[in-house]
Structure formats: C-alpha cells, structure tokens
GROMACS .gro file of C-alpha atoms in nm:
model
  433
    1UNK     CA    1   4.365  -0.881   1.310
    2UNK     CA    2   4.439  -0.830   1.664
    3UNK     CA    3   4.786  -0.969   1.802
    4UNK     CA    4   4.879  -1.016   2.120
    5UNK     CA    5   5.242  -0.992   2.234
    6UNK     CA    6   5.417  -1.186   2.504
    7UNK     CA    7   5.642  -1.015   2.804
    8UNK     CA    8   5.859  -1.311   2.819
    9UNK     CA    9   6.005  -1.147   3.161
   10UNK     CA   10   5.605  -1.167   3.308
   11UNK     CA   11   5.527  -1.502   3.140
   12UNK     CA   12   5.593  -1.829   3.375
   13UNK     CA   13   5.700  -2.135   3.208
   14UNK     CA   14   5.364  -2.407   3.241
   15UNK     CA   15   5.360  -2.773   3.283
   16UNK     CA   16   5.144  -2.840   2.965
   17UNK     CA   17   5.433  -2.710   2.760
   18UNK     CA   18   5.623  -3.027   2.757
   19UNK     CA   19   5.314  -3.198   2.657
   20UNK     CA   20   5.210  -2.968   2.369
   21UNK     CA   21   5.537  -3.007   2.222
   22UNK     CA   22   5.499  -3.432   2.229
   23UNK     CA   23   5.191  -3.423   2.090
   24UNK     CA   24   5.299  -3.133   1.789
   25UNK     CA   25   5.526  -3.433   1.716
   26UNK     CA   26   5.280  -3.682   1.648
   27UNK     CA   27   4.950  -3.513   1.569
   28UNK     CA   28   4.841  -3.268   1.276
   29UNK     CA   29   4.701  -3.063   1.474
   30UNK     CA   30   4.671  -3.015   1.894
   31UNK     CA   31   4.334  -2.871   2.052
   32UNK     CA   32   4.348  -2.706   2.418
   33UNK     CA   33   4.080  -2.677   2.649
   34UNK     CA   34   4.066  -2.530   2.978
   35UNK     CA   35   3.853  -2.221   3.129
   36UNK     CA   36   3.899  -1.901   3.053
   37UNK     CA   37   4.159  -1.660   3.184
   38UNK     CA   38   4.426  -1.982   3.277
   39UNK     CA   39   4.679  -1.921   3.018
   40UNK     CA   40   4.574  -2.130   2.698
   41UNK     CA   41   4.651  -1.854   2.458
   42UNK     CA   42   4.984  -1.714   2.596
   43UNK     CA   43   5.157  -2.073   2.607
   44UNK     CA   44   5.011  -2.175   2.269
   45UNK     CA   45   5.201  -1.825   2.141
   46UNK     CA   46   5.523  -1.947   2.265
   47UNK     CA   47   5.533  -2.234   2.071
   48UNK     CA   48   5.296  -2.095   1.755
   49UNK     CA   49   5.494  -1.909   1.447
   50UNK     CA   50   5.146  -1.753   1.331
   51UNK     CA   51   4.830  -1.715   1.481
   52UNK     CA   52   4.441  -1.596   1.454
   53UNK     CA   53   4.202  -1.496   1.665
   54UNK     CA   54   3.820  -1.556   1.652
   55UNK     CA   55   3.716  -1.294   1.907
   56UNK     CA   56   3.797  -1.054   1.599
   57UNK     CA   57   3.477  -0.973   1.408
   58UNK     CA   58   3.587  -0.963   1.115
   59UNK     CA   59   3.804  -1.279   1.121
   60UNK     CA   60   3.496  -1.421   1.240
   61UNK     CA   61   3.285  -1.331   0.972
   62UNK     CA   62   3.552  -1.404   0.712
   63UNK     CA   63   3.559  -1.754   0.884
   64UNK     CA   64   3.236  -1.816   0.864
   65UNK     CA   65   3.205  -1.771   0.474
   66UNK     CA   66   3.515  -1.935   0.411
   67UNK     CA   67   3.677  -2.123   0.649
   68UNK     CA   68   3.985  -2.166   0.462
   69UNK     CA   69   4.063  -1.841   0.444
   70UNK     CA   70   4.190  -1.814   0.776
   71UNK     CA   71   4.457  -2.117   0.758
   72UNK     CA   72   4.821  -1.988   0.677
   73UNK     CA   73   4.937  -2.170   0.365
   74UNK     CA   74   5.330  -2.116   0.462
   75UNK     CA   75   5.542  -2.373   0.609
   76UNK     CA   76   5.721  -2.152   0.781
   77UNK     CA   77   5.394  -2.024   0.946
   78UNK     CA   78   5.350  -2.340   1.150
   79UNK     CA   79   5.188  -2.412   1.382
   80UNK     CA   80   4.940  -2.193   1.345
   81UNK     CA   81   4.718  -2.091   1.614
   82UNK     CA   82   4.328  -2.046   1.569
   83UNK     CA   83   4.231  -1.848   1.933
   84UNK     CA   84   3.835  -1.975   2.019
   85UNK     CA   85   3.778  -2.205   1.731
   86UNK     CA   86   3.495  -2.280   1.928
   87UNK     CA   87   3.305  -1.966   1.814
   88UNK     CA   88   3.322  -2.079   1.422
   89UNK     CA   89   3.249  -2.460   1.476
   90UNK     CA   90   3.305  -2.543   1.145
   91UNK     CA   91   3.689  -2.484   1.201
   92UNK     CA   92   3.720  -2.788   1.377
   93UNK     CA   93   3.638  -3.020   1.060
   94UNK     CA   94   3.846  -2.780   0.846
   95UNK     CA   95   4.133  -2.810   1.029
   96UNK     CA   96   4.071  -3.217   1.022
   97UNK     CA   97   4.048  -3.214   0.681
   98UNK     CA   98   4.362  -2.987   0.612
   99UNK     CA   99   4.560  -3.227   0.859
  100UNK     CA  100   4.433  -3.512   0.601
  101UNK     CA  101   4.639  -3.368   0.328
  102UNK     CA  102   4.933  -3.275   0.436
  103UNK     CA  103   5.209  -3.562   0.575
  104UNK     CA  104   5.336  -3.283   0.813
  105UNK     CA  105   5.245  -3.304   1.199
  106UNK     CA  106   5.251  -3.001   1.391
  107UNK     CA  107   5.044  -2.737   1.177
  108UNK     CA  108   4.779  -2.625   1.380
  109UNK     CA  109   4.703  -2.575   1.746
  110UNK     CA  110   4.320  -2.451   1.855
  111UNK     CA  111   4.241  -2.354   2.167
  112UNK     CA  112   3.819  -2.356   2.305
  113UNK     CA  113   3.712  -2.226   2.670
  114UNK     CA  114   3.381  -2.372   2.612
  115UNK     CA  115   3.318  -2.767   2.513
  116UNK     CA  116   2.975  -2.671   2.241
  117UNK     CA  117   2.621  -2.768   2.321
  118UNK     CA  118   2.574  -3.157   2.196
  119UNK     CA  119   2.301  -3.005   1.951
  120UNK     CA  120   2.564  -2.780   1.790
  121UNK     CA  121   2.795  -3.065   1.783
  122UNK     CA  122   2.576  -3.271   1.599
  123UNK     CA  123   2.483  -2.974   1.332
  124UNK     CA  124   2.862  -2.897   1.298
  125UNK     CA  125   3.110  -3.112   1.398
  126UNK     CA  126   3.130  -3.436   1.191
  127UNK     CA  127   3.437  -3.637   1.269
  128UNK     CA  128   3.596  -3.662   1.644
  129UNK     CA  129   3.946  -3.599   1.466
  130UNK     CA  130   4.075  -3.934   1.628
  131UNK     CA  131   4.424  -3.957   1.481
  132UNK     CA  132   4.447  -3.621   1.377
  133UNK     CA  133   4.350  -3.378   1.640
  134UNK     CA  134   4.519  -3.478   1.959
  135UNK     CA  135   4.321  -3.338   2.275
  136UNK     CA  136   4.493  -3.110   2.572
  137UNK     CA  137   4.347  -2.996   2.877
  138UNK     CA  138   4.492  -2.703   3.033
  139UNK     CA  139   4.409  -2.618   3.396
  140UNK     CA  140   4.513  -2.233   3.605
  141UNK     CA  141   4.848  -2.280   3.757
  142UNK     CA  142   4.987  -2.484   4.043
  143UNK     CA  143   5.158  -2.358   4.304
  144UNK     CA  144   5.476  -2.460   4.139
  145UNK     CA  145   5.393  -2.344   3.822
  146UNK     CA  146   5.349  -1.982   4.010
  147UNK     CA  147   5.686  -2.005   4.197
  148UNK     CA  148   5.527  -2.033   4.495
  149UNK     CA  149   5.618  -2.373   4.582
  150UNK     CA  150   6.011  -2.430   4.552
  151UNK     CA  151   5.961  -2.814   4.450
  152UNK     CA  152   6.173  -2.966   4.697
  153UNK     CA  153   5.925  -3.260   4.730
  154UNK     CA  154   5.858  -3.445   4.420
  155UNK     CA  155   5.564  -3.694   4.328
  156UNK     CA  156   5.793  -3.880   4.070
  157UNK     CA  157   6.065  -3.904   4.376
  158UNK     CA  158   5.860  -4.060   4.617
  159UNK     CA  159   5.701  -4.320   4.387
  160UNK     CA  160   6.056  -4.432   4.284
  161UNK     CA  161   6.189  -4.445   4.701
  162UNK     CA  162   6.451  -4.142   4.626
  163UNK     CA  163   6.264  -3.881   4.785
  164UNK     CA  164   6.496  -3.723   5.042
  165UNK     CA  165   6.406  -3.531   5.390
  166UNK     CA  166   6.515  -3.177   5.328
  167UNK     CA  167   6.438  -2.852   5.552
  168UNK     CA  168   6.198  -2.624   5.320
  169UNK     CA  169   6.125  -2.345   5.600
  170UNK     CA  170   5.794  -2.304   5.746
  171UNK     CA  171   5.520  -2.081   5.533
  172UNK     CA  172   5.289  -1.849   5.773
  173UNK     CA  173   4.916  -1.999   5.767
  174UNK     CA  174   4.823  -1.642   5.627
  175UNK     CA  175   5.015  -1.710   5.280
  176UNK     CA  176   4.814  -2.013   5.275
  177UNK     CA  177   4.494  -1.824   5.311
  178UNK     CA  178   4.636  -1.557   5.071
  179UNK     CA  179   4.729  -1.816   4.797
  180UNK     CA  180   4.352  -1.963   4.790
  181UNK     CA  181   4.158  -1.584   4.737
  182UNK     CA  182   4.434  -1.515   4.465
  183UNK     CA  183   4.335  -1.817   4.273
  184UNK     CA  184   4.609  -1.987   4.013
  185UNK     CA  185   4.489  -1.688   3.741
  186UNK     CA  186   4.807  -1.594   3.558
  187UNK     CA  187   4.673  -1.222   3.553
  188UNK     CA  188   4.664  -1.241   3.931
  189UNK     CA  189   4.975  -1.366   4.034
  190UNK     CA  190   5.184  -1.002   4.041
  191UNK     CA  191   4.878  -0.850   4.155
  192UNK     CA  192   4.897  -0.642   4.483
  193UNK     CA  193   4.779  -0.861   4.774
  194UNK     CA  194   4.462  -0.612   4.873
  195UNK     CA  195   4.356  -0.667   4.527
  196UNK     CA  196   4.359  -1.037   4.479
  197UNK     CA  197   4.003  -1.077   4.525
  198UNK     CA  198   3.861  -0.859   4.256
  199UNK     CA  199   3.981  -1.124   3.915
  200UNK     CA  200   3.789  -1.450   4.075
  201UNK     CA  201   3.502  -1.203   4.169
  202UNK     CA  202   3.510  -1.092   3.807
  203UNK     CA  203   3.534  -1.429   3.682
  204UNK     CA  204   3.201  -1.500   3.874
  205UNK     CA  205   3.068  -1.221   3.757
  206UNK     CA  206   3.155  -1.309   3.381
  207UNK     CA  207   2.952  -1.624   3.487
  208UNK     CA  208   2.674  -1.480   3.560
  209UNK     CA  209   2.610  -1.192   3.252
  210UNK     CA  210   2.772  -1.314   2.998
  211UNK     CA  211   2.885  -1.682   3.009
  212UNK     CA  212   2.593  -1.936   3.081
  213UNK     CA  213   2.435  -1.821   2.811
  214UNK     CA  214   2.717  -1.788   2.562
  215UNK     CA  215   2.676  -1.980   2.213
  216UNK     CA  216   2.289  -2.068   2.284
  217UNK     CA  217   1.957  -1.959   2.255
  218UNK     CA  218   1.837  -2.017   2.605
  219UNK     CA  219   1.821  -1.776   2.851
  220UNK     CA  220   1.895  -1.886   3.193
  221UNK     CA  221   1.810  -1.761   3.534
  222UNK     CA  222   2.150  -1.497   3.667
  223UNK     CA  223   1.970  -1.564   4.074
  224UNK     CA  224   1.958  -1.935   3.962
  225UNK     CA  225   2.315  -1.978   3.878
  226UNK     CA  226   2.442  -1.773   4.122
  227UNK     CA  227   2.247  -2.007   4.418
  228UNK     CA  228   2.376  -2.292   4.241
  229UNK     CA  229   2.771  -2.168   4.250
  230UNK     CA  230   2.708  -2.066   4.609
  231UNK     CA  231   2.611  -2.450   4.713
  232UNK     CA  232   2.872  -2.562   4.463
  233UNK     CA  233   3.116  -2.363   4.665
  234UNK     CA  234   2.955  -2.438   5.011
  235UNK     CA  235   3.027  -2.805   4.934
  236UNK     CA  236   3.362  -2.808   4.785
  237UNK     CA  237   3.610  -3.099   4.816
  238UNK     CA  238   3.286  -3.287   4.893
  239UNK     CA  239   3.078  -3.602   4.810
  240UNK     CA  240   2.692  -3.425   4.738
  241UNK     CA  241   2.478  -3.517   4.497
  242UNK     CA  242   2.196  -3.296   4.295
  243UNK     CA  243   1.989  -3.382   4.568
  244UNK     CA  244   2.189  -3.251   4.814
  245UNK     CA  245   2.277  -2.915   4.613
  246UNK     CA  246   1.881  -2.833   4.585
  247UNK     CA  247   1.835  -2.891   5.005
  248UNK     CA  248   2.167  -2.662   5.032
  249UNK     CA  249   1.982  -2.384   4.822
  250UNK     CA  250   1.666  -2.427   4.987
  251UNK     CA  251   1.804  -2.405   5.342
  252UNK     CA  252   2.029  -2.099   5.193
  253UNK     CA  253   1.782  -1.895   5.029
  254UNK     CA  254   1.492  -1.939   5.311
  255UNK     CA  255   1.233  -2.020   5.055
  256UNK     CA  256   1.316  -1.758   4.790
  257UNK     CA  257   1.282  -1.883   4.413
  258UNK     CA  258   1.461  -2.242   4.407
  259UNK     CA  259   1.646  -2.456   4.166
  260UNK     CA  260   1.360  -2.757   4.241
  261UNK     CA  261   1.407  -2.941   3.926
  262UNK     CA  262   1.577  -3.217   3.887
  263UNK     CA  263   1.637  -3.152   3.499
  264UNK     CA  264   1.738  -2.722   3.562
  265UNK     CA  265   1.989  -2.862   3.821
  266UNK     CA  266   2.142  -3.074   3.555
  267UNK     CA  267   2.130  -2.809   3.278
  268UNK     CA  268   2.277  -2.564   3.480
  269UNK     CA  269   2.581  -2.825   3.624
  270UNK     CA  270   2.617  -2.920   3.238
  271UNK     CA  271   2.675  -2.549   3.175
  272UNK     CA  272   2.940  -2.493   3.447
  273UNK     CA  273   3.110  -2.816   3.277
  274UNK     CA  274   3.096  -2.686   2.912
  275UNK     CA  275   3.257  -2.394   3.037
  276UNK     CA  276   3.534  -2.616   3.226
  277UNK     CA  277   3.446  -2.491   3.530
  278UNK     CA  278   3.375  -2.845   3.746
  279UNK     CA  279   3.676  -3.076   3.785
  280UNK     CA  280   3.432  -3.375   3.967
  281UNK     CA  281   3.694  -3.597   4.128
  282UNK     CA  282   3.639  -3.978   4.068
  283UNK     CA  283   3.576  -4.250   4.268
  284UNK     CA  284   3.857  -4.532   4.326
  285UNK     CA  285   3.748  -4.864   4.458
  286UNK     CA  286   4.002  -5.069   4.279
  287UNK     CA  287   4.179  -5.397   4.526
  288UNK     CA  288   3.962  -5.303   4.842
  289UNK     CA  289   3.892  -5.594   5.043
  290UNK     CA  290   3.488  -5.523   5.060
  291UNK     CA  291   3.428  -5.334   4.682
  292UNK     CA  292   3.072  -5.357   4.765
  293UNK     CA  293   3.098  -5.103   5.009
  294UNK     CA  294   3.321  -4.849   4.828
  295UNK     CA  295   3.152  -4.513   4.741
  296UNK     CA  296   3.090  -4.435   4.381
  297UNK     CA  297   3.008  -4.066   4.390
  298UNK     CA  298   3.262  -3.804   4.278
  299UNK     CA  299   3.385  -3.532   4.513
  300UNK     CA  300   3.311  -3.222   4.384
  301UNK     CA  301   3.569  -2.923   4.297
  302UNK     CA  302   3.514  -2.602   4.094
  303UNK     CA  303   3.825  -2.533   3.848
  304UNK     CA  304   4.026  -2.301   4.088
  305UNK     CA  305   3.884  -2.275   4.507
  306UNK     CA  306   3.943  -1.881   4.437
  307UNK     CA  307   3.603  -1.916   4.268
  308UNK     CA  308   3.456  -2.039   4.595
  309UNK     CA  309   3.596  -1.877   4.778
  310UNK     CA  310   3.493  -1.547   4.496
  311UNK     CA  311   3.113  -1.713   4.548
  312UNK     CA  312   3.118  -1.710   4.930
  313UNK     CA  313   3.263  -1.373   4.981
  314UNK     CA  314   3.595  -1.515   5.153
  315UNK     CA  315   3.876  -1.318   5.241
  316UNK     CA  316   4.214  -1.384   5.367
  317UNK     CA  317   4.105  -1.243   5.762
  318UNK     CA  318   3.741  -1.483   5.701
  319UNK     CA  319   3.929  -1.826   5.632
  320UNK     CA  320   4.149  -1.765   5.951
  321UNK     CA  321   3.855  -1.693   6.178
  322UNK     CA  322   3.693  -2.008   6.038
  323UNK     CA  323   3.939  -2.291   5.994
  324UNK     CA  324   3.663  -2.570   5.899
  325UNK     CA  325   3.593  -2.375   5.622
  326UNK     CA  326   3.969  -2.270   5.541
  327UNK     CA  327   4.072  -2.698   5.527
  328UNK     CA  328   3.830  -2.743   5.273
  329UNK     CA  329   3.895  -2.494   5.044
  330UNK     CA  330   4.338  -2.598   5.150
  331UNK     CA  331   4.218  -2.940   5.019
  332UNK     CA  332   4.043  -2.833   4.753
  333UNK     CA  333   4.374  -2.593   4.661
  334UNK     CA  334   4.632  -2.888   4.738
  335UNK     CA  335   4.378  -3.133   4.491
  336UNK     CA  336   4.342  -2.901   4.225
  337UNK     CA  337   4.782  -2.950   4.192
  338UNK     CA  338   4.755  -3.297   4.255
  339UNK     CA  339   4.515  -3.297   3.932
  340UNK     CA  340   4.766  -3.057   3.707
  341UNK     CA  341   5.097  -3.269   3.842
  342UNK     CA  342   4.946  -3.631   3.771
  343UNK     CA  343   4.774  -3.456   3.400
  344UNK     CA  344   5.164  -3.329   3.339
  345UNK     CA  345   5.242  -3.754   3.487
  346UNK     CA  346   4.999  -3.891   3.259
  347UNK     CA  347   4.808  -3.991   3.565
  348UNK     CA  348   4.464  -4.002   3.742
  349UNK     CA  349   4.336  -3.796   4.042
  350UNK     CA  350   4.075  -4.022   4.274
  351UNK     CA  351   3.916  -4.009   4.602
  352UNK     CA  352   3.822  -4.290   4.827
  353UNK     CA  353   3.532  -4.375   5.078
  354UNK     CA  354   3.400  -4.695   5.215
  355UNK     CA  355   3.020  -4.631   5.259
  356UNK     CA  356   3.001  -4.851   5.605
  357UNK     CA  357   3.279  -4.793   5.790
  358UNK     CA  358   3.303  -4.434   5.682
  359UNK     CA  359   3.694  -4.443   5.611
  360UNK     CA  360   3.788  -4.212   5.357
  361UNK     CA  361   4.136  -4.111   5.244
  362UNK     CA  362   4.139  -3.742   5.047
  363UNK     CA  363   4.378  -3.819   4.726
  364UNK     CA  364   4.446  -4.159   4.523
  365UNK     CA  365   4.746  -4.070   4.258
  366UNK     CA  366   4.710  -4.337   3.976
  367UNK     CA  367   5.034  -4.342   3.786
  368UNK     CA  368   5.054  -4.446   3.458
  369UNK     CA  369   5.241  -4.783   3.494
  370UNK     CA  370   4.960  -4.902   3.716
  371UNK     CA  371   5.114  -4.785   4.081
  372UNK     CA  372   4.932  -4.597   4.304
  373UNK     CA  373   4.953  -4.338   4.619
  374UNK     CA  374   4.744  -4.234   4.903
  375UNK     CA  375   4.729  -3.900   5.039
  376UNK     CA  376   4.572  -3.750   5.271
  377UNK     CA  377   4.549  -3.368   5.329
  378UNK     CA  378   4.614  -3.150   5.664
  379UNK     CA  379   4.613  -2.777   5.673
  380UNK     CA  380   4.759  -2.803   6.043
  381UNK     CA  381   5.040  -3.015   6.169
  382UNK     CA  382   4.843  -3.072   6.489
  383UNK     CA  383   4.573  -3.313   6.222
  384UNK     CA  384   4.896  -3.536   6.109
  385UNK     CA  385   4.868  -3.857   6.358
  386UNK     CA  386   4.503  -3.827   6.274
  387UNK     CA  387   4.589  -3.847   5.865
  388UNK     CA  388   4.843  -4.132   5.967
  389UNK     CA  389   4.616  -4.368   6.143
  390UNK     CA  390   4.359  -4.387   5.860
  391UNK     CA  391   4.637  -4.390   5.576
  392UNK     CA  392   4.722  -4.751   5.759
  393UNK     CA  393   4.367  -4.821   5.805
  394UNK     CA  394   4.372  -4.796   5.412
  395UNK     CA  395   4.635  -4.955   5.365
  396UNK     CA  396   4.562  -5.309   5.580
  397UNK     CA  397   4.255  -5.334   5.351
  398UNK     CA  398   4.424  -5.269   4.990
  399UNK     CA  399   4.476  -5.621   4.811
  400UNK     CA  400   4.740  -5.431   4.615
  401UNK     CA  401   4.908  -5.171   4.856
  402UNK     CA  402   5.005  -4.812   4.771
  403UNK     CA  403   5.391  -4.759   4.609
  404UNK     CA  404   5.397  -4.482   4.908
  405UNK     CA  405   5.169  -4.263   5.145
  406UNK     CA  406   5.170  -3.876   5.214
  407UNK     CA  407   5.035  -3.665   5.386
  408UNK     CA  408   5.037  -3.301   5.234
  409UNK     CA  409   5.037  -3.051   5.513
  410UNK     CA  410   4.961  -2.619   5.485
  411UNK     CA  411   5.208  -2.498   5.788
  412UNK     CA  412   5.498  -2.744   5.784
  413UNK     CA  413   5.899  -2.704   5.782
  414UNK     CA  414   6.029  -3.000   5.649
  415UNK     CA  415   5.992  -3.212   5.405
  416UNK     CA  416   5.985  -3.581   5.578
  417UNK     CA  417   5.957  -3.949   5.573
  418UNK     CA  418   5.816  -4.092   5.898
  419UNK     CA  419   6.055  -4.356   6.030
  420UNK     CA  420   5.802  -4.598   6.190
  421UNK     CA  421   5.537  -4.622   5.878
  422UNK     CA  422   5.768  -4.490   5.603
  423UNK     CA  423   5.451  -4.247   5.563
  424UNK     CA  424   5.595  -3.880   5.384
  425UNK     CA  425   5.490  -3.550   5.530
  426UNK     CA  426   5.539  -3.278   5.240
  427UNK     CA  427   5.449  -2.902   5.267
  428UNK     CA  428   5.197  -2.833   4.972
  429UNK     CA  429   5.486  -2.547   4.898
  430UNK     CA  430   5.727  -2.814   4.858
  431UNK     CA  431   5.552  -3.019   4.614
  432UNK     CA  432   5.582  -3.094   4.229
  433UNK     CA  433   5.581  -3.371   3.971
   0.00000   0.00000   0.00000
C-alpha cells in the first residue's frame, strides 16, 4: 500500500480542521469533497490513525472483490481514512453499513475529488448515508489559511461591533497580482515566484487529458472543453448564462468548431461541477423593497481564479497592464475567501443585483443566526467612495438592514471603520473569520 507522510514543518494548519473534528464527534463516518490538489488528503492524515488509498491498484482491485477487506477492524486504527472512495463506489454503502453496527462515531473519514455520474449513482450507491455519513466540503486555501493575510480584520468581529481600526501596512499591487497566478494550491505556496504559473497550468492541463473523461465511457471533445474554460474564465465573477458562454466562444474562436448545443454546454458545465471545479455564487433577493426586480442568476466563479487566470495565459506583468481584467479576477480571489470563511462560519456566500435599476453589490455574507453583511469589493483605494455610495443605495432599500457593510480593498494600509456611515474598509490581507 502506498503511504504518504506528512512534513508537519511544510503543512499549514486549514480551516476545515475544526469542522472535521465536530462532525468525527457526531457522525460514523465524515466524507470530504473538494477538487483535486487542495489539501483533502494531507488534513484528513492529521487527524486519521490508519489510512488507504484507492489510487493503489491493487487495493483497488482487492476493494472491488471485497469491499470489506479494506476497513481496519482495530479500535485503535480509527478513523480510518479511505483516499478516492470515489473510484470503488461501492465503498460508500459499505462504510454506511459498517457505521450501522458499531455505536462508535468517528471511524471512518473518505475523501472524493469527483461527485459520480447520476447513472453510476443510481447502479451503486443506495442510501444517501443521512445520519451516518456527515458531508464536508473542502475548498484550496485562503489567504489566511496561507499566511498571507495576518487576520487583523475579522468577519466574526465586525458582525458583533468589536472590530477595531488597526494599521496593517500597505501590500504592493504586484503581491496582489502575484497571489492570484499562484492560486491557493498547497503545493504552490513555497514555490519560487517565476514558477507559480506552471501547477494551475498543469491543473488545466489535467482537465483537459485526463479528467473530463475520468470514471465514464464518453469521450469528450479536449478543443471543446478548453473553449468552454476559456469563456468560463473570460467571464469570471460574472452574471452569464449558457447563452452567453456559446456567443463568448463564437466571437473567440472566429467560427472554428463551436460548443452550439444547448445540451453539450450543459454536459460539459456538469463535468467541471462533478469535478468541483465551479463554485456558482447564488442569488440573494431576500427583504428588498421591489423582489420582483431582483436578479436570480448566479455569478459565476471557477474553484481557484489561478485557473483563469492558468486558461487565459495571465501573468503577474499582464494583470498590471490590464487592470479591468486584474479587478475581476481580485474579486473573484477576495470571493473565493469570503466562501471558505463563511463555510468555516456555517454561513452563505450571495451576490445581489436589481435587474432595473442595475444596482448590484459584489458579496452578501449570510450568517448563521439569520444576520447579514454587504460587501463590496475594490482592488484600488481610488474605487472606495464609489463602493460606499451604492453600499447605502443598498442599504435604504433593505426591509431588514445589514448587521454591517465593508468594503474589501487590494492596496490599502489600514484596517478602518468610516466615521460618517460606520461602513469598514478592510485590506483582503487583513481579513479572516
């Protein structure tokens, strides 16, 4: 069997842990999900006493005669881990049905990088594991979780009104730029700046030969998907619909082969998704004065913006030469921790738009006792009056009003709480739960 060992000096501490650790407590067994490459396996280790993997052949095989053989009998051995269960899917039932006999919680934790076709569900899976298999998702690491925001600013802080103003130090717009091509990859993060491209490209690249077509029998296009993660990326941190993607790849292929079909589109979106590679970002539309004007469609995100950024060939020198470009992929970085801190908060990650007026404010934090936040997101300080005005705009036509505002800013000293509209301005390498 192949074992991995941890470098507890390399390994970074992760916001799921906590988590993982609660639900050990209650359920027999915990499942993790989350693309490949973001650290599923390495922080299941640290809190595993045995493990297995199923990207070893001949566990595999073994598996697949006898599932049973695989599960470690000793107490002492638990949690176990079972690495991929996704590639024997008859584990998952197993492992309900082992959970069923023992009173202990806590004996197994699985981990899957790939949600499985509905048709294999079907043929293989037979029982959700409601009350027995609690469900993670894992996501690649926040800028906290990476050390490279200091925390100073804390979501949890400014929803209970004891969020003080503290100097953080200003961060040079070219860290900013540096942080987005590196991705949150926990294999990239000690990796020498001129080479923090080449993981995300590889992860594309992964995609594309090997992935989309992982754990089925059809065979899809490599020049499709590619076209398809290249409008995915074009559009990120916006509100497009399939429509709108097939127009992009039309106008950027020049009337090469398309991806015309309504029903490909879809297949190929549902593949990205199975692989937990689109984070779509929900509507909110909840106490607006006018709900009948409030947008429905989700804004669209792929897992990490280093992908898109991997797609569209950026590089730290292209985002500063093109700074439209470089605030949508900041947002898309600054909403991609907004949706690991309000996971680790038990929370929900929105957007909002009002379809006639066109107001539109970037993040809506849903906590879980029912409060909410607006926040809007700035890569320049210059863009903060601008963020302000339509914050209050929002806020005049809320029937219930936000517990605060922010306003989460790429190049900014301090950490903030404007006087006249009580409004907080937070460097995104200031922030945490």
């Amino acid at each position: 069997m192949i074992e991995i060992a941890i470098n507890e000096k390399e390994y970074r501490k992760r916001l799921i842990e906590k988590k993982l650790e609660d639900y050990l407590s209650v359920f027999g067994a915990v499942s993790i999900e989350g693309p490949k490459w973001c650290g599923k396996t390495w922080t299941s280790l640290r809190l595993s006493k045995s493990e297995v993997y199923m990207d070893d052949d001949d566990v595999r095989e073994m598996a697949k005669l006898d599932v049973k053989s695989i599960f470690n009998k000793d107490i002492e051995k638990k949690p176990q881990l079972i690495d991929e269960w996704h590639l024997v899917p008859t584990i998952w039932d197993a492992v309900r049905r082992e959970c069923d006999k023992i009173t202990e919680k806590g004996n197994f934790i699985i981990t899957g990088s790939t949600t499985l076709p509905d048709k294999i569900m079907k043929e293989k899976v037979h029982h959700s594991g409601a009350g027995r298999i609690g469900r993670l998702n894992m996501y690649t690491m926040s800028l906290y979780e990476s050390g490279d925001s200091l925390g100073e600013a804390s979501l949890t802080k400014m929803l209970n009104n004891t969020q003080e103003t503290i100097n953080t130090g200003s961060v040079e717009i070219l860290q900013l730029a540096k942080l987005l091509i590196r991705g949150g990859w926990p294999a990239n993060i000690n990796v020498s700046e001129n080479k923090i491209g080449l993981i995300p490209k590889s992860y594309i690249d992964s995609i594309l030969n090997i992935d989309m077509n992982e754990g089925t029998e059809k065979r899809r296009d490599k020049d499709k998907m590619r076209m398809l993660l290249k409008s995915l990326s074009r559009n990120e941190s916006s509100i497009v619909g399939n429509k709108t993607i097939i127009k992009d790849i039309e106008e950027y292929e020049n009337g090469t082969e398309l991806l015309s079909s309504r029903d490909t589109v879809i297949d190929y979106l549902d593949v990205l998704d199975r692989l937990h590679l689109i984070e779509n970002q929900g509507a909110y539309g909840e106490n607006y004065r006018s709900p009948n004007r409030v947008g429905k469609s989700p804004k669209r995100h792929l897992t990490d913006p280093s992908l898109s950024c991997a797609c569209l060939g950026l590089t730290p020198e292209k985002l500063l030469k093109d700074l439209n470009t470089f605030g949508f992929m900041f947002e898309a970085l600054v909403e991609r921790d907004l949706r690991i801190y309000m996971d680790y908060l038990d929370g929900h990650l929105y957007h909002f738009r009002d379809n006639v007026t066109g107001l539109e404010v970037d993040s809506i934090l849903e906590f879980s006792g029912g409060e909410y936040a607006a926040v809007e997101i700035k890569l320049g300080y210059n863009q903060v009056d601008e963020a302000k005005k339509s914050l209050l705009n929002f806020y005049d036509n809320m029937i219930k009003k936000p517990s605060f505002m922010c306003i989460i800013v790429g190049k900014c000293s301090a950490v903030v709480r404007d006087p006249e509209t009580g409004i907080y301005i937070v460097p995104i390498t200031a922030l945490k739960p």
